[in-house]
Short mmCIF file of C-alpha atoms and ligand atoms in Angstrom, two decimals:
data_model
loop_
_atom_site.label_atom_id
_atom_site.label_comp_id
_atom_site.label_asym_id
_atom_site.label_seq_id
_atom_site.Cartn_x
_atom_site.Cartn_y
_atom_site.Cartn_z
CA UNK Q 1 7.26 -9.31 29.55
CA UNK Q 2 4.06 -9.73 27.54
CA UNK Q 3 3.63 -7.49 24.53
CA UNK Q 4 0.22 -5.86 24.13
CA UNK Q 5 0.66 -4.58 20.56
CA UNK Q 6 2.54 -5.48 17.40
CA UNK Q 7 2.82 -1.85 16.39
CA UNK Q 8 6.49 -1.04 16.96
CA UNK Q 9 5.86 2.70 17.35
CA UNK Q 10 3.92 1.96 20.53
CA UNK Q 11 6.48 -0.39 22.05
CA UNK Q 12 9.45 0.22 24.31
CA UNK Q 13 12.95 -0.70 23.22
CA UNK Q 14 13.04 -3.50 25.77
CA UNK Q 15 9.88 -5.04 24.33
CA UNK Q 16 11.32 -4.78 20.83
CA UNK Q 17 14.60 -6.34 21.97
CA UNK Q 18 12.71 -9.24 23.50
CA UNK Q 19 10.67 -9.79 20.32
CA UNK Q 20 13.83 -9.86 18.21
CA UNK Q 21 15.34 -12.45 20.58
CA UNK Q 22 12.15 -14.51 20.21
CA UNK Q 23 12.53 -14.52 16.44
CA UNK Q 24 9.96 -11.93 15.44
CA UNK Q 25 10.18 -10.39 11.99
CA UNK Q 26 9.00 -6.96 10.92
CA UNK Q 27 6.65 -5.52 8.30
CA UNK Q 28 7.44 -2.12 6.82
CA UNK Q 29 4.24 -0.54 5.42
CA UNK Q 30 4.63 2.02 2.68
CA UNK Q 31 1.92 4.25 1.26
CA UNK Q 32 1.93 7.67 -0.37
CA UNK Q 33 0.83 11.24 0.17
CA UNK Q 34 -1.30 11.59 -2.91
CA UNK Q 35 -4.60 13.12 -3.94
CA UNK Q 36 -7.40 10.55 -3.86
CA UNK Q 37 -10.19 12.46 -5.56
CA UNK Q 38 -12.86 14.61 -3.88
CA UNK Q 39 -14.05 11.91 -1.46
CA UNK Q 40 -10.89 10.52 0.15
CA UNK Q 41 -7.99 11.97 2.17
CA UNK Q 42 -4.48 12.19 0.74
CA UNK Q 43 -3.24 9.65 3.29
CA UNK Q 44 -5.50 6.86 1.96
CA UNK Q 45 -2.62 4.64 0.77
CA UNK Q 46 -0.66 5.16 3.99
CA UNK Q 47 -3.72 4.34 6.13
CA UNK Q 48 -4.37 1.19 4.08
CA UNK Q 49 -0.71 0.10 4.17
CA UNK Q 50 -0.61 0.40 7.96
CA UNK Q 51 -3.93 -1.36 8.54
CA UNK Q 52 -3.33 -4.15 6.02
CA UNK Q 53 0.03 -4.77 7.71
CA UNK Q 54 -1.55 -4.89 11.18
CA UNK Q 55 -4.32 -7.17 9.93
CA UNK Q 56 -1.94 -9.48 8.08
CA UNK Q 57 0.41 -9.57 11.10
CA UNK Q 58 -2.29 -10.91 13.39
CA UNK Q 59 -1.56 -14.61 12.98
CA UNK Q 60 2.15 -14.20 12.27
CA UNK Q 61 5.25 -13.56 14.33
CA UNK Q 62 5.68 -10.09 12.86
CA UNK Q 63 5.87 -6.60 14.28
CA UNK Q 64 4.70 -3.63 12.20
CA UNK Q 65 7.09 -0.70 11.78
CA UNK Q 66 5.98 2.93 11.46
CA UNK Q 67 4.50 3.53 7.98
CA UNK Q 68 6.40 5.41 5.30
CA UNK Q 69 3.87 8.15 4.55
CA UNK Q 70 5.40 9.24 1.24
CA UNK Q 71 5.80 7.33 -2.00
CA UNK Q 72 7.08 7.52 -5.53
CA UNK Q 73 5.73 10.11 -7.96
CA UNK Q 74 2.00 10.00 -8.67
CA UNK Q 75 1.48 9.23 -12.36
CA UNK Q 76 -1.49 10.47 -14.42
CA UNK Q 77 -2.64 7.01 -15.48
CA UNK Q 78 -2.38 5.37 -12.07
CA UNK Q 79 -2.63 8.16 -9.49
CA UNK Q 80 -3.88 11.27 -11.20
CA UNK Q 81 -0.46 12.87 -11.67
CA UNK Q 82 1.54 15.49 -9.83
CA UNK Q 83 -0.57 18.62 -10.39
CA UNK Q 84 -2.91 18.32 -7.39
CA UNK Q 85 -2.38 20.22 -4.13
CA UNK Q 86 -1.44 17.83 -1.35
CA UNK Q 87 0.24 15.26 -3.57
CA UNK Q 88 3.80 15.19 -2.22
CA UNK Q 89 6.12 12.95 -4.20
CA UNK Q 90 9.47 11.33 -3.57
CA UNK Q 91 11.87 10.76 -6.45
CA UNK Q 92 12.82 7.18 -7.23
CA UNK Q 93 16.33 7.82 -5.96
CA UNK Q 94 15.08 9.12 -2.60
CA UNK Q 95 12.64 6.25 -2.15
CA UNK Q 96 15.35 3.67 -2.81
CA UNK Q 97 17.56 5.40 -0.21
CA UNK Q 98 14.73 5.55 2.37
CA UNK Q 99 14.03 1.82 2.00
CA UNK Q 100 17.73 1.07 2.10
CA UNK Q 101 18.32 3.10 5.27
CA UNK Q 102 15.37 1.63 7.15
CA UNK Q 103 16.17 -1.99 6.22
CA UNK Q 104 19.80 -1.40 7.22
CA UNK Q 105 18.50 -0.36 10.63
CA UNK Q 106 16.37 -3.51 10.84
CA UNK Q 107 19.53 -5.53 10.06
CA UNK Q 108 21.47 -3.68 12.78
CA UNK Q 109 18.72 -4.49 15.31
CA UNK Q 110 18.97 -8.16 14.41
CA UNK Q 111 15.75 -8.75 12.45
CA UNK Q 112 16.14 -11.72 10.09
CA UNK Q 113 12.64 -11.61 8.55
CA UNK Q 114 11.43 -8.48 6.82
CA UNK Q 115 8.34 -7.70 4.74
CA UNK Q 116 8.10 -4.51 2.69
CA UNK Q 117 4.40 -3.99 1.96
CA UNK Q 118 3.25 -1.25 -0.42
CA UNK Q 119 -0.27 0.00 -1.08
CA UNK Q 120 0.79 2.54 -3.73
CA UNK Q 121 1.32 1.16 -7.20
CA UNK Q 122 4.03 3.61 -8.25
CA UNK Q 123 6.35 2.36 -5.48
CA UNK Q 124 6.96 -0.84 -7.44
CA UNK Q 125 10.57 -1.57 -8.40
CA UNK Q 126 11.99 1.22 -6.22
CA UNK Q 127 11.15 -0.72 -3.07
CA UNK Q 128 12.54 -3.85 -4.74
CA UNK Q 129 15.76 -2.00 -5.56
CA UNK Q 130 16.24 -0.71 -1.99
CA UNK Q 131 15.54 -4.19 -0.66
CA UNK Q 132 17.89 -5.77 -3.19
CA UNK Q 133 20.78 -3.51 -2.23
CA UNK Q 134 20.34 -4.35 1.47
CA UNK Q 135 19.95 -8.05 0.73
CA UNK Q 136 23.34 -8.13 -1.00
CA UNK Q 137 24.96 -6.90 2.22
CA UNK Q 138 22.82 -9.02 4.56
CA UNK Q 139 22.10 -12.35 2.86
CA UNK Q 140 21.12 -13.83 6.25
CA UNK Q 141 18.10 -11.51 6.36
CA UNK Q 142 15.16 -12.67 4.23
CA UNK Q 143 13.21 -9.81 2.65
CA UNK Q 144 9.76 -10.33 1.18
CA UNK Q 145 8.84 -7.55 -1.24
CA UNK Q 146 5.07 -7.10 -1.53
CA UNK Q 147 4.59 -4.55 -4.29
CA UNK Q 148 0.92 -5.37 -3.96
CA UNK Q 149 -0.83 -6.74 -0.87
CA UNK Q 150 -2.89 -9.19 -2.95
CA UNK Q 151 -2.84 -11.28 -6.11
CA UNK Q 152 -5.77 -12.43 -8.22
CA UNK Q 153 -9.16 -11.85 -6.61
CA UNK Q 154 -11.72 -14.64 -6.98
CA UNK Q 155 -14.23 -14.13 -9.74
CA UNK Q 156 -17.26 -14.08 -7.43
CA UNK Q 157 -15.75 -11.17 -5.46
CA UNK Q 158 -14.79 -9.31 -8.65
CA UNK Q 159 -18.36 -9.73 -9.92
CA UNK Q 160 -19.74 -8.06 -6.79
CA UNK Q 161 -17.15 -5.26 -6.88
CA UNK Q 162 -17.33 -4.51 -10.58
CA UNK Q 163 -20.67 -5.68 -11.99
CA UNK Q 164 -20.20 -3.40 -15.02
CA UNK Q 165 -16.67 -4.62 -15.79
CA UNK Q 166 -13.23 -4.21 -14.23
CA UNK Q 167 -11.17 -1.25 -15.49
CA UNK Q 168 -7.80 -2.56 -14.14
CA UNK Q 169 -6.14 -1.81 -10.80
CA UNK Q 170 -4.22 1.24 -12.06
CA UNK Q 171 -7.45 2.92 -13.09
CA UNK Q 172 -9.13 1.98 -9.83
CA UNK Q 173 -7.32 4.90 -8.18
CA UNK Q 174 -9.63 6.79 -5.79
CA UNK Q 175 -12.48 4.84 -7.36
CA UNK Q 176 -14.80 2.00 -6.34
CA UNK Q 177 -12.33 -0.19 -4.44
CA UNK Q 178 -10.51 2.47 -2.45
CA UNK Q 179 -13.67 4.40 -1.61
CA UNK Q 180 -15.39 1.15 -0.57
CA UNK Q 181 -12.47 0.21 1.68
CA UNK Q 182 -12.42 3.63 3.30
CA UNK Q 183 -16.21 3.58 3.76
CA UNK Q 184 -15.78 0.29 5.59
CA UNK Q 185 -12.67 1.16 7.59
CA UNK Q 186 -12.91 4.94 8.08
CA UNK Q 187 -16.35 6.34 7.22
CA UNK Q 188 -15.44 9.44 9.24
CA UNK Q 189 -12.79 10.31 6.61
CA UNK Q 190 -14.97 9.81 3.51
CA UNK Q 191 -17.00 12.57 1.81
CA UNK Q 192 -19.18 10.23 -0.17
CA UNK Q 193 -21.53 13.05 -1.22
CA UNK Q 194 -18.59 14.43 -3.23
CA UNK Q 195 -17.61 11.11 -4.85
CA UNK Q 196 -17.70 11.14 -8.66
CA UNK Q 197 -17.47 8.83 -11.63
CA UNK Q 198 -14.75 10.23 -13.85
CA UNK Q 199 -12.75 9.24 -16.88
CA UNK Q 200 -9.84 10.80 -18.79
CA UNK Q 201 -10.25 11.80 -22.41
CA UNK Q 202 -7.79 9.05 -23.31
CA UNK Q 203 -6.35 6.09 -21.42
CA UNK Q 204 -3.58 4.68 -23.63
CA UNK Q 205 -1.33 1.70 -22.91
CA UNK Q 206 1.73 4.02 -22.86
CA UNK Q 207 2.68 7.22 -21.05
CA UNK Q 208 4.20 10.49 -22.30
CA UNK Q 209 6.29 13.35 -20.90
CA UNK Q 210 5.63 16.15 -20.31
CA UNK Q 211 2.39 14.79 -18.84
CA UNK Q 212 -0.49 15.14 -21.32
CA UNK Q 213 -3.77 16.72 -20.08
CA UNK Q 214 -5.73 14.25 -22.24
CA UNK Q 215 -4.60 11.54 -19.80
CA UNK Q 216 -5.75 13.43 -16.66
CA UNK Q 217 -9.12 13.49 -14.98
CA UNK Q 218 -10.31 16.76 -13.47
CA UNK Q 219 -11.39 15.21 -10.18
CA UNK Q 220 -8.36 12.98 -9.56
CA UNK Q 221 -10.67 9.95 -9.47
CA UNK Q 222 -9.72 7.79 -12.44
CA UNK Q 223 -12.90 5.72 -12.69
CA UNK Q 224 -16.19 5.11 -10.87
CA UNK Q 225 -16.25 6.11 -7.20
CA UNK Q 226 -20.05 6.43 -6.97
CA UNK Q 227 -20.35 2.63 -7.09
CA UNK Q 228 -18.53 2.22 -3.78
CA UNK Q 229 -20.37 0.65 -0.83
CA UNK Q 230 -19.48 -0.42 2.71
CA UNK Q 231 -20.39 -4.03 1.80
CA UNK Q 232 -17.94 -4.03 -1.12
CA UNK Q 233 -15.31 -2.56 1.18
CA UNK Q 234 -15.77 -5.30 3.79
CA UNK Q 235 -15.65 -8.03 1.13
CA UNK Q 236 -12.43 -6.86 -0.53
CA UNK Q 237 -10.77 -5.85 2.75
CA UNK Q 238 -11.22 -9.29 4.28
CA UNK Q 239 -9.90 -10.88 1.08
CA UNK Q 240 -6.81 -8.64 1.08
CA UNK Q 241 -6.04 -9.37 4.75
CA UNK Q 242 -6.50 -13.08 4.10
CA UNK Q 243 -4.21 -13.10 1.06
CA UNK Q 244 -1.52 -10.90 2.62
CA UNK Q 245 -1.54 -12.89 5.87
CA UNK Q 246 -1.35 -16.22 4.04
CA UNK Q 247 1.54 -15.03 1.85
CA UNK Q 248 3.52 -13.79 4.87
CA UNK Q 249 2.84 -17.03 6.74
CA UNK Q 250 3.98 -19.01 3.72
CA UNK Q 251 7.32 -17.21 3.50
CA UNK Q 252 7.79 -16.95 7.26
CA UNK Q 253 6.04 -19.89 8.91
CA UNK Q 254 5.75 -19.56 12.69
ZN1 ZN Y 1 -4.55 4.76 -3.38
#
């Protein structure tokens, strides 16, 4: 039986059973349902998590599980905050339980190699915690926790992406990088004519509760979305796929 896709949602149980017998691992993509400014859809992180996982899986022995479409609470300084229509948050407790339940199911099926790959910054630590709890019960299953799909980006790429200076990944929410990626991958979902450059009144190194309006932007874009281009999107996308694929191959060599 030859498999024609690595996307588990499109496979039959017999195909999946065969892959597990052949030693395949599985990638669990996790995104968010979160406002992404006036130009991008609320599923941007989930779309990216799924497609990075499929791209990274290409030269690996990995299947890709259905994407978790929801993520941890959007925060003002890294996602715009929880006041926007459409943003639908999970609590940390729920997210840990979701990761735990799904990885338990992977263990039951017999997967020994698991990657949890997040494209939503706020998921950090909660996905590690869920993975940690499962790992304690199943030490024979190796779990790779990718709280980001990439590490440092080469200077020459950063210079092309951010010629006027890099504001930090948290502030890049719904801004140049994400809009560029979506222009490259899904132009049909981008309203570039509505893209804005925005900035909150303050961007401190700490956070406060209740959330402070000085830390919000009106548009939900935290920095400069107008500087996005298809070319930038292609450049950073290929780099992300390369880095994520190499990392997975390093931890789970074929
Ligand atoms: Zn995002």
